[in-house]
Tab-separated table of C-alpha atoms and ligand atoms in Angstrom:
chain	number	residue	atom	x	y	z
A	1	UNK	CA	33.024	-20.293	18.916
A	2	UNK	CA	31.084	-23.325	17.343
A	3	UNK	CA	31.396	-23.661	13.848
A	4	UNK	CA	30.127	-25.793	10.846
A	5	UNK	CA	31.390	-28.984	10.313
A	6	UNK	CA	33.131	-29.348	7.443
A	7	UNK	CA	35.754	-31.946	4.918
A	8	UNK	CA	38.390	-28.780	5.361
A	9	UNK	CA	41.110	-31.026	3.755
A	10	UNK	CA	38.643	-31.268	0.476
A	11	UNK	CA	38.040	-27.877	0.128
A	12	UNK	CA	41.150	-26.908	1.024
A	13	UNK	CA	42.243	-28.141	-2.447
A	14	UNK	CA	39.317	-25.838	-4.077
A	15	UNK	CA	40.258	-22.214	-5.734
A	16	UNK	CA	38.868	-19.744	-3.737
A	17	UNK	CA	35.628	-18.508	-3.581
A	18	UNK	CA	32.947	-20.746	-4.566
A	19	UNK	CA	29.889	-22.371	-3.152
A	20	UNK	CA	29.383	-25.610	-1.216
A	21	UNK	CA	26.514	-27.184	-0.607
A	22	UNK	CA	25.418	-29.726	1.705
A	23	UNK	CA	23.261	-32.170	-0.311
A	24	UNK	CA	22.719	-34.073	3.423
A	25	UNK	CA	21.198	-31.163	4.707
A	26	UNK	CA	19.549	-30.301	1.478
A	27	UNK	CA	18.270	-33.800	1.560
A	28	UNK	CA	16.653	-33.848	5.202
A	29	UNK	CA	15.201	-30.464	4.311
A	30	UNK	CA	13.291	-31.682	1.494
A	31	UNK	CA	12.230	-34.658	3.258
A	32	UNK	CA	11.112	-32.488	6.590
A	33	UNK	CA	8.704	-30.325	3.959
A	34	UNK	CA	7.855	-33.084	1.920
A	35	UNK	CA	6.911	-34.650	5.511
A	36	UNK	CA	5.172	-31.821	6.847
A	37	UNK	CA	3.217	-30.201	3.750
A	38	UNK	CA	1.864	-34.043	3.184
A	39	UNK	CA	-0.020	-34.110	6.318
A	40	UNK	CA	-2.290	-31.841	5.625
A	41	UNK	CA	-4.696	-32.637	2.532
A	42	UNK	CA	-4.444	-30.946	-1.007
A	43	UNK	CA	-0.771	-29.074	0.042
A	44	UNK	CA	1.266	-28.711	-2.754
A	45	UNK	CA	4.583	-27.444	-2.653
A	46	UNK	CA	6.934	-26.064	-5.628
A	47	UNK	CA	10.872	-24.320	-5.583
A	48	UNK	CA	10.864	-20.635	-6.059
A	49	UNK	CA	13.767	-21.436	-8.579
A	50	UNK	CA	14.933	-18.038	-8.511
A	51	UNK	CA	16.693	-18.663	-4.698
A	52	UNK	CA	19.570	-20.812	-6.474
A	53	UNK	CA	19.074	-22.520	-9.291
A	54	UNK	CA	22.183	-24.556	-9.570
A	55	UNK	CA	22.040	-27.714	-11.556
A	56	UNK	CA	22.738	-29.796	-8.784
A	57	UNK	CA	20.472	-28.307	-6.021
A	58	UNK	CA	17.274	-28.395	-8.741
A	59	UNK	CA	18.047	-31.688	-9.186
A	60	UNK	CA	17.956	-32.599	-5.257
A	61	UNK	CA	14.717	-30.516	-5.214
A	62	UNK	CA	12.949	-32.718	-8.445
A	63	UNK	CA	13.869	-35.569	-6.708
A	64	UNK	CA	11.966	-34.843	-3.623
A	65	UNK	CA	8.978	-34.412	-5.694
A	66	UNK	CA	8.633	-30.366	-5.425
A	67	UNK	CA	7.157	-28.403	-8.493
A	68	UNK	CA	8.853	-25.144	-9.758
A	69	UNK	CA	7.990	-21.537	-9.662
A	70	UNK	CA	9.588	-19.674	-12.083
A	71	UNK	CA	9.750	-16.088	-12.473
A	72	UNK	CA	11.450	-16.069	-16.302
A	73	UNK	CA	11.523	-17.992	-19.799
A	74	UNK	CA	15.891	-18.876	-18.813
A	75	UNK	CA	14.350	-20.472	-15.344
A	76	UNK	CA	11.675	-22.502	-16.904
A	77	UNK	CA	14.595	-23.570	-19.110
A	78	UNK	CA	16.474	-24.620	-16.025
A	79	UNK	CA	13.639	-26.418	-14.894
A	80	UNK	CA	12.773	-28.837	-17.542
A	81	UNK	CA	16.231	-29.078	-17.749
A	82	UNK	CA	16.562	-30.713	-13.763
A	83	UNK	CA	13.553	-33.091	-14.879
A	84	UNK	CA	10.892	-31.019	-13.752
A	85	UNK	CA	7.569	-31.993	-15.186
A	86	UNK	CA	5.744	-28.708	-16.930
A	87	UNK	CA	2.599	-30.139	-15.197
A	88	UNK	CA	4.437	-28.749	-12.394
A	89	UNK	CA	5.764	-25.609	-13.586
A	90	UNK	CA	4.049	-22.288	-12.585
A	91	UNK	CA	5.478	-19.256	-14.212
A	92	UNK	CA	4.980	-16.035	-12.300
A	93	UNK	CA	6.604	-12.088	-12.441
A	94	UNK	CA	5.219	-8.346	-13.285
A	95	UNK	CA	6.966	-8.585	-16.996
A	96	UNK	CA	6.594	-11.489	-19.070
A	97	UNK	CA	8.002	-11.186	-22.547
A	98	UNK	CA	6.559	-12.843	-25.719
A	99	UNK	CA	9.451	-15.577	-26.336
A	100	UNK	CA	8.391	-16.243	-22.625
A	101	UNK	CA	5.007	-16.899	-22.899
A	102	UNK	CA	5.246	-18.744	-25.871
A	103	UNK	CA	7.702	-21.053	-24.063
A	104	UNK	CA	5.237	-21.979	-21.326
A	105	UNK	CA	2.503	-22.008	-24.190
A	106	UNK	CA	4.716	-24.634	-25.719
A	107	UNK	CA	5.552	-26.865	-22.942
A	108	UNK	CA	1.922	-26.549	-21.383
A	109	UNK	CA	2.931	-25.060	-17.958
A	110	UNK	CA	0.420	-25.911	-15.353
A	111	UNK	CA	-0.278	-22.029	-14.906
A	112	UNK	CA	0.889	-18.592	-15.692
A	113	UNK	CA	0.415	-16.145	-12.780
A	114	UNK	CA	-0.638	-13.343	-14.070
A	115	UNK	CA	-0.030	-9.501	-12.590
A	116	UNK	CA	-2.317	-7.294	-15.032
A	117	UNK	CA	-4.748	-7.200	-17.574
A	118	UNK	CA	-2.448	-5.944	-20.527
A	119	UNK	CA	-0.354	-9.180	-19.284
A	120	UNK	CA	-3.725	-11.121	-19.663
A	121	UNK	CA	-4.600	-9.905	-23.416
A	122	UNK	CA	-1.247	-10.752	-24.776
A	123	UNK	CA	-1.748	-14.547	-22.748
A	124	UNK	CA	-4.963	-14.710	-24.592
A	125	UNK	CA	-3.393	-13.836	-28.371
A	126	UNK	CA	-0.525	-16.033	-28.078
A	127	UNK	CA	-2.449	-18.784	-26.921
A	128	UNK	CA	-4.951	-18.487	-29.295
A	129	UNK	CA	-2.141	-17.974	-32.171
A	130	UNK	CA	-1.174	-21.719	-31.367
A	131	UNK	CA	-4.963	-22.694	-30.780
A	132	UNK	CA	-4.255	-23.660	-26.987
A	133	UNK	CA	-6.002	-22.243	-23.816
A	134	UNK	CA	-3.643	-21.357	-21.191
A	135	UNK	CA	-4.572	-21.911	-17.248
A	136	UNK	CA	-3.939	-18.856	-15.478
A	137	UNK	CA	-4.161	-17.658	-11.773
A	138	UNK	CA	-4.315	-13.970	-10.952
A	139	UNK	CA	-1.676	-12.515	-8.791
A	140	UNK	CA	-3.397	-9.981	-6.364
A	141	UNK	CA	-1.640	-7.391	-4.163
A	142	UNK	CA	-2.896	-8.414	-0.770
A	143	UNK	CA	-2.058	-5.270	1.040
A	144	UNK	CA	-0.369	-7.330	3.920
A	145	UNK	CA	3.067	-5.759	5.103
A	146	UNK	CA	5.454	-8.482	6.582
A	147	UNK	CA	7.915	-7.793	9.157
A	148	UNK	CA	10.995	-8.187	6.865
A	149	UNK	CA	13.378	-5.447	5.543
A	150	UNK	CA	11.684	-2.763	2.993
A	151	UNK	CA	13.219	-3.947	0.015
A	152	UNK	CA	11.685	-7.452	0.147
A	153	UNK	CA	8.233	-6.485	1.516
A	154	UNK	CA	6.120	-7.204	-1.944
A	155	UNK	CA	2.416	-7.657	-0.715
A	156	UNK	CA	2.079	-3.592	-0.174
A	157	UNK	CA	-0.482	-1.148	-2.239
A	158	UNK	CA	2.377	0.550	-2.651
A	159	UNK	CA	4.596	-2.107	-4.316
A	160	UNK	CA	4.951	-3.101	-8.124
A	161	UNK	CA	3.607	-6.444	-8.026
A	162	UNK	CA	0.149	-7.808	-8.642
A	163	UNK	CA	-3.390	-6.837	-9.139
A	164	UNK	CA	-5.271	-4.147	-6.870
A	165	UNK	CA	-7.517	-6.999	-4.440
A	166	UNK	CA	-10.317	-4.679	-5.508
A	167	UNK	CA	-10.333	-5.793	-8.814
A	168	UNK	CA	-10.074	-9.292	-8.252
A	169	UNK	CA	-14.453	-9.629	-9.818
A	170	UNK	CA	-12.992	-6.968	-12.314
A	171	UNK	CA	-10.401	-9.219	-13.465
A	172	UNK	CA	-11.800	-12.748	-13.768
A	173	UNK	CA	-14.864	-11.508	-15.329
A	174	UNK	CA	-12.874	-9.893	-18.495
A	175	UNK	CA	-10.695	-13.526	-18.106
A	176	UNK	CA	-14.215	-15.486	-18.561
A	177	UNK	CA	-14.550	-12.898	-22.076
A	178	UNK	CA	-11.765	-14.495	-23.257
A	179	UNK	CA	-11.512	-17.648	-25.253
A	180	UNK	CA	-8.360	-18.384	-24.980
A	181	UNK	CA	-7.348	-18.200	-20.824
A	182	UNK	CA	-8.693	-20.462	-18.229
A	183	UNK	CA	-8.511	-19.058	-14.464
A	184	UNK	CA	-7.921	-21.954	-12.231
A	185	UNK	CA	-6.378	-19.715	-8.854
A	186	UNK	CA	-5.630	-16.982	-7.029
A	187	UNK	CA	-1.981	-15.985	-5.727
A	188	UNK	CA	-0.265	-14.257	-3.349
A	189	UNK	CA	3.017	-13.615	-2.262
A	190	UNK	CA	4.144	-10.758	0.565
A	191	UNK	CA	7.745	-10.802	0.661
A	192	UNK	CA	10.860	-12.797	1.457
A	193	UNK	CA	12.735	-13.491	5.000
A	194	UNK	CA	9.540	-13.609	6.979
A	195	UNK	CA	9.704	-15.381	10.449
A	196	UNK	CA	7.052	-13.979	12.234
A	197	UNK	CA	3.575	-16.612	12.152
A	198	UNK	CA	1.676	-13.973	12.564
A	199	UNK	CA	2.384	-12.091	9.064
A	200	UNK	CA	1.318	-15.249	7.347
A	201	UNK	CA	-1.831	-15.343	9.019
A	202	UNK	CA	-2.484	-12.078	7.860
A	203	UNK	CA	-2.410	-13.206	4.468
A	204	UNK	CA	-4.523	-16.666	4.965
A	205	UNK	CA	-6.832	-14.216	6.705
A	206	UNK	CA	-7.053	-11.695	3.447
A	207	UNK	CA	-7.658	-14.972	1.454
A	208	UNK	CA	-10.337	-15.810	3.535
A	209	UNK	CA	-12.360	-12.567	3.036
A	210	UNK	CA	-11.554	-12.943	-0.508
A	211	UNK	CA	-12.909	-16.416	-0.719
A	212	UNK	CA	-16.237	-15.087	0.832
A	213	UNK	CA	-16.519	-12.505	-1.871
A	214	UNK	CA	-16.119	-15.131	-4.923
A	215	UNK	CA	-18.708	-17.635	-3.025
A	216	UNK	CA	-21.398	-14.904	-3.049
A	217	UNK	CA	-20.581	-14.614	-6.997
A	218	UNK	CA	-20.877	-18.583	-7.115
A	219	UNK	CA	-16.929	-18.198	-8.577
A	220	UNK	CA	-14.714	-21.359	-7.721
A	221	UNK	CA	-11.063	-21.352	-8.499
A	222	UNK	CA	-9.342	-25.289	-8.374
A	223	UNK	CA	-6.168	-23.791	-6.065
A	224	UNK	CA	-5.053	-20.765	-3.613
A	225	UNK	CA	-1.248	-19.922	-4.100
A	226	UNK	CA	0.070	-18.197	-1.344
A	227	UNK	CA	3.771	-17.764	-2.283
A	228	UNK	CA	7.001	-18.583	-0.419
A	229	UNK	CA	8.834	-16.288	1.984
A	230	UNK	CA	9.290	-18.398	5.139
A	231	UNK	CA	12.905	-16.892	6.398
A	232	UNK	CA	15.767	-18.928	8.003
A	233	UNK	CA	18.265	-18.133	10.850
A	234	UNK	CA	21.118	-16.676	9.724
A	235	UNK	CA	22.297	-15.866	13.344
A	236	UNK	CA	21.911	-19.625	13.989
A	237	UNK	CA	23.385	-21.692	10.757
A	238	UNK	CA	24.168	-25.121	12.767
A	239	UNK	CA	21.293	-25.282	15.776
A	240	UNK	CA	18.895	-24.399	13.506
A	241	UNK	CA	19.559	-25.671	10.226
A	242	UNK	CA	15.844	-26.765	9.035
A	243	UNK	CA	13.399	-24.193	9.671
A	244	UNK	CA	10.257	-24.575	11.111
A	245	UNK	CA	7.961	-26.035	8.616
A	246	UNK	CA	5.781	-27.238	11.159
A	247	UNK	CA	4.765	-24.021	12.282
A	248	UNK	CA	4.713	-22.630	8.662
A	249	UNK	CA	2.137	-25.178	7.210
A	250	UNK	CA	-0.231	-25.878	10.743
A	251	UNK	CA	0.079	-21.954	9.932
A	252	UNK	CA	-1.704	-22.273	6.769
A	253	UNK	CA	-3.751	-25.831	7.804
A	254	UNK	CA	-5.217	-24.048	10.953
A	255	UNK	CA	-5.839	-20.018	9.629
A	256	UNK	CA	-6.753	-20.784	5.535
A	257	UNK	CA	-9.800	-22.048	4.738
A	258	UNK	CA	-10.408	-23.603	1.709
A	259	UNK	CA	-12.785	-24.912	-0.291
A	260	UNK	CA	-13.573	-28.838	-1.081
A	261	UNK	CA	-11.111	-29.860	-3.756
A	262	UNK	CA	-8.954	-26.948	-3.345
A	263	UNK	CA	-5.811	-27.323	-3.448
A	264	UNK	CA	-3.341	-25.105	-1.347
A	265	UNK	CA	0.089	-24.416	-3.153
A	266	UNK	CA	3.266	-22.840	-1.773
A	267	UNK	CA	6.365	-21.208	-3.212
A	268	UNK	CA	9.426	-21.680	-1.172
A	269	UNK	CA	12.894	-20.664	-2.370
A	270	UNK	CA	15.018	-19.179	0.952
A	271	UNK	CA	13.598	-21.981	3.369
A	272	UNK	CA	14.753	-24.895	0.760
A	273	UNK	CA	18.088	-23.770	0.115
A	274	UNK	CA	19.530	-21.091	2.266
A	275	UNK	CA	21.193	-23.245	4.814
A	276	UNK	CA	22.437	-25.715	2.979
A	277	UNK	CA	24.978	-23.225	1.210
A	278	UNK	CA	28.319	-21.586	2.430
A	279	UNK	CA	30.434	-19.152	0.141
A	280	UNK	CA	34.365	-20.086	1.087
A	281	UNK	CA	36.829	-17.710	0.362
A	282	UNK	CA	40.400	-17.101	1.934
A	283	UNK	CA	42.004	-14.239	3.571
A	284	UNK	CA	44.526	-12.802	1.576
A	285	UNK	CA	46.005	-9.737	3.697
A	286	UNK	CA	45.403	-8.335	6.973
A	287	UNK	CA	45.371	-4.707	6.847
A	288	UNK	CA	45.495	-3.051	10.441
A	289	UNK	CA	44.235	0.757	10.507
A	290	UNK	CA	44.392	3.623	12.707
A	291	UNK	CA	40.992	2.517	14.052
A	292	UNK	CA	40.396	-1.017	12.933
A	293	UNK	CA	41.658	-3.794	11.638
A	294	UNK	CA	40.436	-5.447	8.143
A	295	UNK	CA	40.405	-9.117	6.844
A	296	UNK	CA	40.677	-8.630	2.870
A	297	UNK	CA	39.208	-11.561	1.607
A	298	UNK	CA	39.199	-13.028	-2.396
A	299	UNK	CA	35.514	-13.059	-2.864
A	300	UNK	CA	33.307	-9.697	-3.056
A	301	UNK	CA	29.866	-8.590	-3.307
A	302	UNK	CA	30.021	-9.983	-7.150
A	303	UNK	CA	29.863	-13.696	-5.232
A	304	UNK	CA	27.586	-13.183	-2.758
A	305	UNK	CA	25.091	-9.478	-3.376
A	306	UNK	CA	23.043	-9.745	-0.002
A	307	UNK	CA	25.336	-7.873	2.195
A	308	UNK	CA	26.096	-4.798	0.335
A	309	UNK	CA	22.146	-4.990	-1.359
A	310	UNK	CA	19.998	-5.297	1.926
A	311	UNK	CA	22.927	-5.210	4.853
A	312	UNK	CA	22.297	-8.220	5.220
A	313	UNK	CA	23.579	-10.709	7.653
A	314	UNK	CA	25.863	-13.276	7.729
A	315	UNK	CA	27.789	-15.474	10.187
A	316	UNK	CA	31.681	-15.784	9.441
A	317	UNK	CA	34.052	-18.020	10.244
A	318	UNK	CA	37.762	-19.084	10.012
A	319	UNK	CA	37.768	-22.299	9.781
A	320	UNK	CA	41.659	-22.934	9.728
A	321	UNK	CA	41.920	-20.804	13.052
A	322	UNK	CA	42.175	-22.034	16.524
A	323	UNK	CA	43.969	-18.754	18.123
A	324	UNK	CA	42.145	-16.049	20.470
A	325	UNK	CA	38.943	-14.217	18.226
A	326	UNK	CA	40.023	-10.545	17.418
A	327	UNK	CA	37.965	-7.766	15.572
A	328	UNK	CA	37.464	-7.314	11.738
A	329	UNK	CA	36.160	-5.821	8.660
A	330	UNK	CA	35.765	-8.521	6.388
A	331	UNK	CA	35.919	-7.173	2.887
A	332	UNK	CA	35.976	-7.929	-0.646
A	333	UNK	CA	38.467	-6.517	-3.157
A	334	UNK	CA	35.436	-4.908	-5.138
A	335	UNK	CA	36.196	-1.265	-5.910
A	336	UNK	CA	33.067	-0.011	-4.063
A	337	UNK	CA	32.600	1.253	-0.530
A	338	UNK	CA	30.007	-1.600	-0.079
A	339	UNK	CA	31.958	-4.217	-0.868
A	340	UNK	CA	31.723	-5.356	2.683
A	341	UNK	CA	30.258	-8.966	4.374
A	342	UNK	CA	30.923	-7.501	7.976
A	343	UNK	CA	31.791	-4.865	10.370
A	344	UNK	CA	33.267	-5.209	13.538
A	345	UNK	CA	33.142	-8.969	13.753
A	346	UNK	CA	34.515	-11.302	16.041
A	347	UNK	CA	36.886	-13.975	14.405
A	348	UNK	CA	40.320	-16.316	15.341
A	349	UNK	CA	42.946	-14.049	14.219
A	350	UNK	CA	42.778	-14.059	10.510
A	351	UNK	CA	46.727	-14.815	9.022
A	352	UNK	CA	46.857	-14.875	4.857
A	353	UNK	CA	45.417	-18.052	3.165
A	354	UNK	CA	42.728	-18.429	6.210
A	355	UNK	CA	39.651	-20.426	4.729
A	356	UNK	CA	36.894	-18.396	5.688
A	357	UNK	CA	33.283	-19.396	5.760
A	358	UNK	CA	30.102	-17.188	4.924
A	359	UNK	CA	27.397	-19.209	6.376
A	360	UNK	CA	23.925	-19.481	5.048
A	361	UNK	CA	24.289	-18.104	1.962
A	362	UNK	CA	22.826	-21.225	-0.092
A	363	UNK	CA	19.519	-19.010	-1.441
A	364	UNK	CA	20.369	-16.054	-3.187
A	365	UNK	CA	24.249	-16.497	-3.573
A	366	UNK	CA	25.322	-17.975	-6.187
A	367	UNK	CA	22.500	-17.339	-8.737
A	368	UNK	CA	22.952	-13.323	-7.911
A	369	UNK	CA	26.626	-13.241	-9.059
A	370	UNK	CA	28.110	-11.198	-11.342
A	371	UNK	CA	31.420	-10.676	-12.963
A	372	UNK	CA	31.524	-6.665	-12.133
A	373	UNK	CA	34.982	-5.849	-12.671
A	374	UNK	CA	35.337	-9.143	-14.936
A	375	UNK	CA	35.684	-11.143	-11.877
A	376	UNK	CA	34.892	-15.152	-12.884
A	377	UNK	CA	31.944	-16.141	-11.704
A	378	UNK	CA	32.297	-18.811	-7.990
A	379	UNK	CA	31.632	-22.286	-9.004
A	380	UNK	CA	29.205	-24.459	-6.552
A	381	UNK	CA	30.286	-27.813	-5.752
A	382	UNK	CA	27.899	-30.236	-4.014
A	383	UNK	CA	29.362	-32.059	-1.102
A	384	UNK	CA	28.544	-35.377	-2.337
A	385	UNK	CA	30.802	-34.533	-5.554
A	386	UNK	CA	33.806	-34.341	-3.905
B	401	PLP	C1	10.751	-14.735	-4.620
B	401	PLP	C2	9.431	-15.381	-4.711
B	401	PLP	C3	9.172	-16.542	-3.981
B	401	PLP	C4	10.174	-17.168	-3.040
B	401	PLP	O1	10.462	-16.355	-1.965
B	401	PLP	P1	11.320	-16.924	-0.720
B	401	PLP	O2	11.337	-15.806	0.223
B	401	PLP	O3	12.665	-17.260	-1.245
B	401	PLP	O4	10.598	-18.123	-0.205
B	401	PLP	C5	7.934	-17.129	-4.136
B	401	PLP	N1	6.994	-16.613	-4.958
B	401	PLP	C6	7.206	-15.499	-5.675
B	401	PLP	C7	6.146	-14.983	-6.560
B	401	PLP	C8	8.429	-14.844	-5.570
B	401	PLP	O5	8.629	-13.725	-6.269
């Protein structure tokens, strides 16, 4: 079996589990995007902040010269906290609460992303409380379904988030009666984990129609948003480590057309991080059933969710093991029935103090955990820190 490479006799001196990340990988990752999005004119990339937003890692990510996309008042915190500029700070989600708002009011966000009306009033009265106008872009529901598991699919009629596309006049017409709101874009976003082209070109082809309609009403917005969700291999952690941004922005260059001036921004939070993390833990018994044999390991679905939340998968291996693979459960010691990373998994035999490796787990790990059952939360360590 061919596993990560990694300083073993460093984190061998760690407590068990935590997060490592690879800032080398995180670094040519940022640098392939930064690469790729700049060849095409008027691309404009920000972090969805909510994949991971561990000091560290948003640091990494200012550096590189991303904006964020925040979906609450604590990440926008986090943000200006890493260095990001609030020119480049978008601010997006279904519920925004007053202290929220006022905080991007305050800082003068580049844009709230807005997902109704009522939302849209109470924009308009805050700002207008601190005699500001506040740029907006409206987030509409595309009706595009992406080939990614149910509970991540969010561009659906059917799902919570934005604005019906049929209101789209509706909606920036009551924005242009207000004083106080400015709409400068449009934004989309239809789910998370998405590797197939061909879903992304359904959306640039949605934006497309809608562009037609707002020419015939001589309506203009200064930039599309079409979200993040660009998925990475999690069967594949080491051969393919960077995913294929080429593909994802000649996607967008080739299928989206926009407008002269326009510029075309993106929301990535998976495809940034997700490779660049592992979650290490250690084996602490072997428990052989009747019918199968588990590996009981020290972190649970309070370090890393995506497992027991969407069955998700993730590679696992022993690092400290050379001997013949054998069959396990790997399992947390969570006191639910889903506490469980694997099922009938092939790994070197597992003996007690094994360091184990969850691969991929760099977007949506660590920020996700919890301290059900008053567990402490992992701490993330970046590999350039040790
Ligand atoms: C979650 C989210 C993203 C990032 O999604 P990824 O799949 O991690 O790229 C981008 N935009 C919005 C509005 C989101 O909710």
């Amino acid at each position: 079996m061919t596993k990560g490479t990694f300083p073993i006799d460093k984190l061998q001196q760690l407590q068990t589990p935590f997060y490592y990340y690879d800032a080398e990988l995180l670094r040519q990752t940022l640098r392939t995007i930064t690469d790729e999005a700049g060849s095409h004119e008027g691309f404009c990339v920000h972090y969805a902040v909510k994949a991971n937003a561990n000091p560290q890692v948003l640091r990494h990510i200012r550096q590189a010269g991303l904006g964020a996309d925040c979906v609450s008042g604590g990440e926008i915190e986090a943000a200006l906290r890493a260095g990001f500029p609030a020119s480049k700070i978008v601010f997006a989600g279904v519920g925004k609460s007053d202290w929220e708002i006022n905080l991007g009011l305050d800082n003068d966000i580049f844009c709230f992303n807005v997902e109704s009306i009522p939302e849209l009033e109470v924009i308009n009265e805050l700002a207008a409380a601190k005699g500001k106008t506040a740029r907006v872009a409206f987030r509409l529901n595309p009706n595009v379904g992406a080939h990614t598991h149910a509970n991540i699919t969010t561009g659906l009629a059917e799902n919570k988030f934005g604005i019906d596309m049929n209101d789209m006049l509706k909606v920036i017409d009551e924005a242009r009666g207000m004083e106080h709101v400015k709409v400068v874009g449009l934004h989309f976003h239809i789910g998370s984990q998405i590797l197939d082209m061909g879903d992304f070109e359904a959306l640039c082809n949605r934006v497309n129609e809608l562009q037609e309609i707002l020419d015939r009403h001589r309506i203009r917005v200064e930039h599309i948003n079409v979200g993040g969700g660009l998925g990475i291999d999690y069967q594949h952690p080491n051969r393919v480590a960077i995913p294929d941004f080429k593909a994802y922005f000649d996607t967008y260059a080739k299928k989206l057309k926009l407008r002269p001036g326009q510029t075309l921004h993106f929301e990535l939070g998976r495809a940034v991080v997700g490779q660049c993390g592992t979650l290490f833990t250690r084996a602490l018994y072997i428990k052989v059933g009747s019918v199968k044999q588990f590996c009981i390991v020290d972190a649970g679905f309070t370090d890393l969710i995506r497992p027991a939340l969407y069955q998700a998968y993730h590679k696992i291996e022993n690092l400290t093991s050379d001997e013949a693979p054998e069959t396990y459960d790997v399992v947390g010691p969570i006191c639910e029935s889903t506490d469980v990373f694997a099922k009938q998994i092939d790994l070197n035999r597992c003996r007690r103090g094994d360091l184990i490796a969850i691969r991929s787990a760099g977007a949506y790990g660590e920020i996700m955990a919890s301290q059900y059952n008053c567990r402490r939360l992992p701490k993330g360590y970046m590999s350039d820190d040790l």
